[in-house]
PDB file of C-alpha atoms in Angstrom:
ATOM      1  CA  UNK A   1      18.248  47.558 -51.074  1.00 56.00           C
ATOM      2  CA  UNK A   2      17.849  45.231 -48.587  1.00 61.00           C
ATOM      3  CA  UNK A   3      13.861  44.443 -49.907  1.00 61.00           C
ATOM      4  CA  UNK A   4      15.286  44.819 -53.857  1.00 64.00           C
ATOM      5  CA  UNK A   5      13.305  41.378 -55.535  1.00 63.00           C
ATOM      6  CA  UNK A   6      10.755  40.477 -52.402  1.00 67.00           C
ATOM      7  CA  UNK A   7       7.142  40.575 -52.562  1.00 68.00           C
ATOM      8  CA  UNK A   8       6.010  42.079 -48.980  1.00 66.00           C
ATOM      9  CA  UNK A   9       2.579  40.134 -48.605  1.00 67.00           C
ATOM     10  CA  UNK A  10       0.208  41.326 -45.187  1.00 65.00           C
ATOM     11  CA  UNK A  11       0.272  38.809 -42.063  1.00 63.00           C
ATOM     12  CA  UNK A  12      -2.259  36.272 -42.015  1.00 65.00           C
ATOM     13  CA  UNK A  13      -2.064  35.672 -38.237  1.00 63.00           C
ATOM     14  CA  UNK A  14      -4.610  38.236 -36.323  1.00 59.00           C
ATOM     15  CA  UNK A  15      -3.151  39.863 -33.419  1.00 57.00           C
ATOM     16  CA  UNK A  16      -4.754  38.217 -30.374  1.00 57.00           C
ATOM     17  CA  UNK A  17      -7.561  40.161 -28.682  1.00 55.00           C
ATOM     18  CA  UNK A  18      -8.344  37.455 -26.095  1.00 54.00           C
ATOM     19  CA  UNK A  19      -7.014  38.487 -22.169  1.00 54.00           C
ATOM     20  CA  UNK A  20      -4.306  35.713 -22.948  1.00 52.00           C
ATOM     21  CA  UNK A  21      -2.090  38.130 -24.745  1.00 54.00           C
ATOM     22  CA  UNK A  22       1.300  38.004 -24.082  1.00 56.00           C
ATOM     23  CA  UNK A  23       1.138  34.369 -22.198  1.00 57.00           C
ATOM     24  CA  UNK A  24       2.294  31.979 -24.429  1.00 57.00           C
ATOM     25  CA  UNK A  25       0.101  29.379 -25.612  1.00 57.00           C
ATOM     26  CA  UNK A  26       0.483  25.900 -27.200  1.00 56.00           C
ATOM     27  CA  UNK A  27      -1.118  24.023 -30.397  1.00 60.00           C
ATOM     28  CA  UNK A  28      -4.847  23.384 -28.355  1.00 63.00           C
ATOM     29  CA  UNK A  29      -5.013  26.580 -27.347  1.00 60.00           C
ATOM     30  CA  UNK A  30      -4.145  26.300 -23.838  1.00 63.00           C
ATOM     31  CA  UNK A  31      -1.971  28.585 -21.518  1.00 64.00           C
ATOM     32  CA  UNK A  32       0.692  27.902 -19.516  1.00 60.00           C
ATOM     33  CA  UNK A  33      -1.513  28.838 -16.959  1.00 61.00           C
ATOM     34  CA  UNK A  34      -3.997  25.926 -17.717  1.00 60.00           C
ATOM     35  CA  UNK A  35      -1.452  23.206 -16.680  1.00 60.00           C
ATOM     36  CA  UNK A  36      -0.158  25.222 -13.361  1.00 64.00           C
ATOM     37  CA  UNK A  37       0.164  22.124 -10.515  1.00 65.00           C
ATOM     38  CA  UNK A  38      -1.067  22.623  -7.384  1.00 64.00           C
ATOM     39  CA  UNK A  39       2.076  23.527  -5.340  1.00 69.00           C
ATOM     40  CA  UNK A  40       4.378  20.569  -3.714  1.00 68.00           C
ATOM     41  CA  UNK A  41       3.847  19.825  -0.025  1.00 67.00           C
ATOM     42  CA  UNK A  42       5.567  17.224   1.846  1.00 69.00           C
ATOM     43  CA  UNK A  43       3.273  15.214   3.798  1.00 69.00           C
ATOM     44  CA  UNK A  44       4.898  13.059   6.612  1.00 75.00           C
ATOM     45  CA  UNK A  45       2.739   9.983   7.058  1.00 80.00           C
ATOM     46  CA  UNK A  46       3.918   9.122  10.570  1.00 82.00           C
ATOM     47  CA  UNK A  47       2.202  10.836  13.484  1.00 84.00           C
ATOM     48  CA  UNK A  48       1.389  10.096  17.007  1.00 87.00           C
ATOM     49  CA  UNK A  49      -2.324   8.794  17.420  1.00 86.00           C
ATOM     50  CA  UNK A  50      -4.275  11.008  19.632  1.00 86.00           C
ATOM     51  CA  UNK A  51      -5.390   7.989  21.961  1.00 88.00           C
ATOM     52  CA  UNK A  52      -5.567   4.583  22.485  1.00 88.00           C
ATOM     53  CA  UNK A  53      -8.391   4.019  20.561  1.00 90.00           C
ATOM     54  CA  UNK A  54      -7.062   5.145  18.210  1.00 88.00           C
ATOM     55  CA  UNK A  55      -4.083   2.810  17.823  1.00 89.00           C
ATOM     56  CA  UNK A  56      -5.524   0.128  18.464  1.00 90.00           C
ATOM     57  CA  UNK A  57      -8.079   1.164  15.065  1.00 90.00           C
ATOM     58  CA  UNK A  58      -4.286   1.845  12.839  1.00 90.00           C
ATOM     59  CA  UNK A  59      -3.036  -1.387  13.924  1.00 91.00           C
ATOM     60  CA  UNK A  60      -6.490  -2.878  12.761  1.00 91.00           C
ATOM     61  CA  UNK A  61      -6.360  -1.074  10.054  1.00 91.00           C
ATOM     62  CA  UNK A  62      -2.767  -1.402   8.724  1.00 91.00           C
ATOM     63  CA  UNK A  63      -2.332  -4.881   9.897  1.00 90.00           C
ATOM     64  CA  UNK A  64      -5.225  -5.608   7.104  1.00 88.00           C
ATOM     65  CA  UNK A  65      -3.350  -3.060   4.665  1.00 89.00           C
ATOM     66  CA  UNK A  66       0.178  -4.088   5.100  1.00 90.00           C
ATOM     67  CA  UNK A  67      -0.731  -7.923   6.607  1.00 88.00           C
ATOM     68  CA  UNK A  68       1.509  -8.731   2.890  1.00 86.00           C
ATOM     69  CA  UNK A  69       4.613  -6.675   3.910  1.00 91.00           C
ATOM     70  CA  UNK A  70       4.445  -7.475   7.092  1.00 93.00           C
ATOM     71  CA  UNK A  71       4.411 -10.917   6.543  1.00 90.00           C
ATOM     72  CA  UNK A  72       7.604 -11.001   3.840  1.00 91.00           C
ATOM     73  CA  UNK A  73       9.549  -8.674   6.763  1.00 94.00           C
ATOM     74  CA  UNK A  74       9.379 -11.638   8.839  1.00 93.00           C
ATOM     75  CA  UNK A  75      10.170 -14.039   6.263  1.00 91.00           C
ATOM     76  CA  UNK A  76      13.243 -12.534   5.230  1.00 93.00           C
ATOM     77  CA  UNK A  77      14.474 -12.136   8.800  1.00 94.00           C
ATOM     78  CA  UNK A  78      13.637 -15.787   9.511  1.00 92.00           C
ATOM     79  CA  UNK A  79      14.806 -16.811   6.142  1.00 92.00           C
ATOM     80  CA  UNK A  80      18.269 -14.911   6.733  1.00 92.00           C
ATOM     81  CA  UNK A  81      18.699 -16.164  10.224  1.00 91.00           C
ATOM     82  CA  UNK A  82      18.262 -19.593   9.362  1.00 90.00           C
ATOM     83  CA  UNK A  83      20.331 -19.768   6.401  1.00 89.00           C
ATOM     84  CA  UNK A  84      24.010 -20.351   8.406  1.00 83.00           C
ATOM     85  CA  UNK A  85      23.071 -23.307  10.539  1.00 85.00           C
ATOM     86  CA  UNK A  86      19.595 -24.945   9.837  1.00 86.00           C
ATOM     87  CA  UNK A  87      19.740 -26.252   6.329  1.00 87.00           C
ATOM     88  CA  UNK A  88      16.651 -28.286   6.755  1.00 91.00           C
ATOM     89  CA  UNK A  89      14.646 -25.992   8.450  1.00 90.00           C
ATOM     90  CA  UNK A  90      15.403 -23.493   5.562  1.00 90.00           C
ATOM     91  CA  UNK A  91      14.633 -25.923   3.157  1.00 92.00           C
ATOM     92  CA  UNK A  92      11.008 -26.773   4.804  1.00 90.00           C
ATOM     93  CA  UNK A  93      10.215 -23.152   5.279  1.00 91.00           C
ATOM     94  CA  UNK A  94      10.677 -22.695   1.560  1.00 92.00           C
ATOM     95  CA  UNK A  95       8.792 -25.892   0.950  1.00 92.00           C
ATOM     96  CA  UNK A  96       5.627 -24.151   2.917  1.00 91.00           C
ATOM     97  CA  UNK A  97       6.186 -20.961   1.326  1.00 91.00           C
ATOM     98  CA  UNK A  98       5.618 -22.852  -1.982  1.00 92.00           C
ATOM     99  CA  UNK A  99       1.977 -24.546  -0.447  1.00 90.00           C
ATOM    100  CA  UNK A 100       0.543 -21.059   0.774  1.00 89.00           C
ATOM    101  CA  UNK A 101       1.566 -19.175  -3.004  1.00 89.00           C
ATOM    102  CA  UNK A 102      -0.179 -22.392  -4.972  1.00 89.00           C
ATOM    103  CA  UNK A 103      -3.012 -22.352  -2.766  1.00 86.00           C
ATOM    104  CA  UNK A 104      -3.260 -18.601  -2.974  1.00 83.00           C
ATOM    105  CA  UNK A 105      -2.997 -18.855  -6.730  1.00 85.00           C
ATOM    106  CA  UNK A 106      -5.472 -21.603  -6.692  1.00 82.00           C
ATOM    107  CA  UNK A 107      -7.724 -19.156  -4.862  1.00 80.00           C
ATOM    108  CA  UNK A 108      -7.327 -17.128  -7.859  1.00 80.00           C
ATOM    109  CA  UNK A 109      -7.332 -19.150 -10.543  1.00 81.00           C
ATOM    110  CA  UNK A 110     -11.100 -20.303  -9.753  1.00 77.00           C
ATOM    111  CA  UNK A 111     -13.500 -18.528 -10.361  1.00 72.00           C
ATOM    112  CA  UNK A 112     -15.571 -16.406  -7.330  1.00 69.00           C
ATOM    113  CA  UNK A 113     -18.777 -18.654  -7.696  1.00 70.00           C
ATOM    114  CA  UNK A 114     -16.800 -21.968  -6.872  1.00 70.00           C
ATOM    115  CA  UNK A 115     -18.259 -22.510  -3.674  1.00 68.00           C
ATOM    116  CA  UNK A 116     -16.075 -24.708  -1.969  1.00 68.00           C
ATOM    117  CA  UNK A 117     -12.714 -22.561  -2.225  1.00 66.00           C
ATOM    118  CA  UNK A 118     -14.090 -18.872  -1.543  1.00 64.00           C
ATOM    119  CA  UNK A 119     -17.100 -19.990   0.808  1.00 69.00           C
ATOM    120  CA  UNK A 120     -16.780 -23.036   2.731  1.00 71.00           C
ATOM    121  CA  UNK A 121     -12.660 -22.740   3.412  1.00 74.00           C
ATOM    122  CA  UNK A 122     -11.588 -19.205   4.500  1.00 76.00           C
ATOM    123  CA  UNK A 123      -8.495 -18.909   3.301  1.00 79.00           C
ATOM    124  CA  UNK A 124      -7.521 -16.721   6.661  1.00 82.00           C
ATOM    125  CA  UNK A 125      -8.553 -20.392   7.824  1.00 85.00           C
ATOM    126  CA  UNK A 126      -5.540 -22.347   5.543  1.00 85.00           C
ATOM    127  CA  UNK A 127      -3.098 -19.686   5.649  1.00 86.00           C
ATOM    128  CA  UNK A 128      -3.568 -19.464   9.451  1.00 88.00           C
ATOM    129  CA  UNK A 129      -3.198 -23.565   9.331  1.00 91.00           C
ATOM    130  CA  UNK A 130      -0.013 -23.386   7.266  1.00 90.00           C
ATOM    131  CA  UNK A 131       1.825 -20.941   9.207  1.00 90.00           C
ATOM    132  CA  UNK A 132       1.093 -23.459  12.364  1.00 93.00           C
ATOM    133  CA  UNK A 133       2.555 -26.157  10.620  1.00 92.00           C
ATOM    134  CA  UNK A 134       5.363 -24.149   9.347  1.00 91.00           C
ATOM    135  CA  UNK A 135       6.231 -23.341  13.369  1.00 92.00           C
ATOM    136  CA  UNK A 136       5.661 -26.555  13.984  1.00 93.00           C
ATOM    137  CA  UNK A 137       8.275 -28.206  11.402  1.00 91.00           C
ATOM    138  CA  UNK A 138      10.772 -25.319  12.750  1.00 90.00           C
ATOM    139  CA  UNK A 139      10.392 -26.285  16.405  1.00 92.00           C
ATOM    140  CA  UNK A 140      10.531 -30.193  15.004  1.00 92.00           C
ATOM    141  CA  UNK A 141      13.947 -29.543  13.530  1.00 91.00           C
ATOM    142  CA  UNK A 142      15.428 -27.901  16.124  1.00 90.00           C
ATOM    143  CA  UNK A 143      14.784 -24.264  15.013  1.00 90.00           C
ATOM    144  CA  UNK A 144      12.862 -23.033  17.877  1.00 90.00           C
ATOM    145  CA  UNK A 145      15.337 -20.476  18.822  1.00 92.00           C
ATOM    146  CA  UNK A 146      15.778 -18.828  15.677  1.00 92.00           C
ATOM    147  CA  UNK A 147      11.934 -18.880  15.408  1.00 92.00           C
ATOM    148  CA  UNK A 148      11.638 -17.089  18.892  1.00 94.00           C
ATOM    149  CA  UNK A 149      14.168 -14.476  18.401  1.00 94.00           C
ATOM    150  CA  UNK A 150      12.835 -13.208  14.887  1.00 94.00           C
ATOM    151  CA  UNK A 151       9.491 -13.053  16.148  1.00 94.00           C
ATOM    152  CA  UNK A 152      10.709 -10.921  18.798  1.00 95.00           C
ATOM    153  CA  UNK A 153      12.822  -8.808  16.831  1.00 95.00           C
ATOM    154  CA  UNK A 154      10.367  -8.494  14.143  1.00 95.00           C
ATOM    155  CA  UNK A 155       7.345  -8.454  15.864  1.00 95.00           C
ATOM    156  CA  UNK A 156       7.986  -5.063  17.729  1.00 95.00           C
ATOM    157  CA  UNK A 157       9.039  -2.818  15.047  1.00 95.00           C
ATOM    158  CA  UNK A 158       5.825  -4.238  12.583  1.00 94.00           C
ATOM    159  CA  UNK A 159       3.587  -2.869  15.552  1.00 93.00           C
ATOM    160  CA  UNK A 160       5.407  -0.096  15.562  1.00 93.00           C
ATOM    161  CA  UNK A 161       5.069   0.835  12.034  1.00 92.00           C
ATOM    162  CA  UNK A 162       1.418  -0.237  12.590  1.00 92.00           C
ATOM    163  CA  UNK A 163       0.850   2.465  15.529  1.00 91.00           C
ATOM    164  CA  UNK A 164       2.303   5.261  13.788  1.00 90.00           C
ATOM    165  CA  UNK A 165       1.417   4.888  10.333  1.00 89.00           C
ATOM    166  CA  UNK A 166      -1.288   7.019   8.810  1.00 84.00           C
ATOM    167  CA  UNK A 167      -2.436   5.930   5.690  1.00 72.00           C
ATOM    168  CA  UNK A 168      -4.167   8.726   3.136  1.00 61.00           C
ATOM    169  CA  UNK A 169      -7.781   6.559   3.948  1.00 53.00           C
ATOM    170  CA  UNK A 170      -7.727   6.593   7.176  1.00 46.00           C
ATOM    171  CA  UNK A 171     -10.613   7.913   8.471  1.00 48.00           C
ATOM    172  CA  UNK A 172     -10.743   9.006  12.193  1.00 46.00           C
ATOM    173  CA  UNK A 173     -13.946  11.352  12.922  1.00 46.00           C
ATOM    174  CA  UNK A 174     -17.141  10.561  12.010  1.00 45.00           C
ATOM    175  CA  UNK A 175     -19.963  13.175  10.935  1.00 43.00           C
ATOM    176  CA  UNK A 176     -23.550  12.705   9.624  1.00 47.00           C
ATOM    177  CA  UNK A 177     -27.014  12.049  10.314  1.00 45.00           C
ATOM    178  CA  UNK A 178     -26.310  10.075  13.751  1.00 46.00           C
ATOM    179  CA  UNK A 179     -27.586  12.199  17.082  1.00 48.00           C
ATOM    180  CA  UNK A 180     -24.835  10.953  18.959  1.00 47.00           C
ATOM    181  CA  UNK A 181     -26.223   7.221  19.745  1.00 47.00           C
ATOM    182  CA  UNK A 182     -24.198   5.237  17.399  1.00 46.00           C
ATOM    183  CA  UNK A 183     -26.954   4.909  14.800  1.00 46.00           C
ATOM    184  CA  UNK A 184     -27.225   4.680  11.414  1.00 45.00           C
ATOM    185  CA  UNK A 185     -26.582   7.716   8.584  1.00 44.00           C
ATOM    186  CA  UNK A 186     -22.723   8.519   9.907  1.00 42.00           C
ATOM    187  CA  UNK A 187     -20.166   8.993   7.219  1.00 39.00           C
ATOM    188  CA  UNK A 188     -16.497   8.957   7.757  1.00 44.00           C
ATOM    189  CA  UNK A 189     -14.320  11.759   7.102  1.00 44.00           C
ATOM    190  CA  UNK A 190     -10.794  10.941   5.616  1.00 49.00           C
ATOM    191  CA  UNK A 191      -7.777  12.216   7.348  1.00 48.00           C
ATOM    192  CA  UNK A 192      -6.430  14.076   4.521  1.00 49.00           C
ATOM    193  CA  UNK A 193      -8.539  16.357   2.375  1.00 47.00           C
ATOM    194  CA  UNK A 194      -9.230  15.381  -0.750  1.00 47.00           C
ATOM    195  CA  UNK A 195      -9.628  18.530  -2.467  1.00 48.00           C
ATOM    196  CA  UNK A 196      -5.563  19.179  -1.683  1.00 47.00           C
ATOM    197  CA  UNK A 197      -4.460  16.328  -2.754  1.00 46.00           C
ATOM    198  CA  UNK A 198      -1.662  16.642  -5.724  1.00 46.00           C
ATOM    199  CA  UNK A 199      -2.892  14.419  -8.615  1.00 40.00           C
TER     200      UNK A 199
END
């Protein structure tokens, strides 16, 4: 009775024959299977370089990488220890903060064939010049002190992190072509292998 006034009608869907049966699929086609990740790792980035050489070549390295961080660290050490007692010196340090972001976005602003900016003046050159003067007006205004003990506060722990940071380009061996004489036709090799590398 239960089928009393229904019209049974064959199934239009084909029974899979494919070695997917029985995973379960979605509208392209695809398996579960298809869209597996590679499975998590947890990579520490800090490690202990193997010798000097090689931490001198990390600070090199991630003082070029990080020179941006490491930079607004100091700042806001500086910029915090100033801020009880040396109004003015605050105030100028902020005023040369404002030079070295208008030249740096006058730097980018022009375009890469105007000589004069990105050939002739370096801007490691005027950044280099501007941090002098900034040291200079803190000294001037009686902010010497406060200069001397960020620098050694902050100076320490950026080398630090410099020394035992590994970033995922660093490349440490070198393979190749070369017979050992420091010629040309060596390659590096990257620290972490590519192929392994979650996406």
């Amino acid at each position: 009775m239960a089928t009393h006034g229904t019209i049974q009608r064959p199934s239009t869907v084909a029974t899979p024959t494919t070695p997917t049966a029985g995973r379960p699929e979605d509208s392209t086609g695809k398996t579960l299977d298809d869209f597996r990740r590679p499975e998590f790792r947890l990579v520490c980035p800090l490690s202990i370089p193997s010798s000097p050489e090689a931490a001198s070549l990390r600070i090199i390295q991630n003082l070029a990488h990080f020179a941006l961080y490491y930079t607004h660290f100091v700042w806001i050490v500086l910029f915090i220890t100033l801020v009880p007692q040396r109004k003015v010196s605050l105030i100028l340090l902020v005023i040369m903060t404002y030079v070295a972001s208008l030249y740096l976005l006058l730097l980018r602003a022009c375009p890469a064939n105007f000589h004069l900016l990105h050939k002739i003046i370096d801007k490691r050159i005027v950044l280099g010049l501007i941090v002098m003067a900034t040291m200079i007006e803190l000294i001037a205004t009686e902010a010497g002190l406060h200069l001397v003990i960020t620098l050694a506060a902050t100076v320490p722990l950026v080398l630090t992190h410099a020394v035992f940071w590994v970033r995922n380009d660093f490349c440490v061996e070198k393979w190749g072509g070369g017979n050992g004489g420091g010629g040309g036709g060596e390659e590096s090799v990257p620290l972490v292998d590519e192929s392994t590398e979650i996406v």
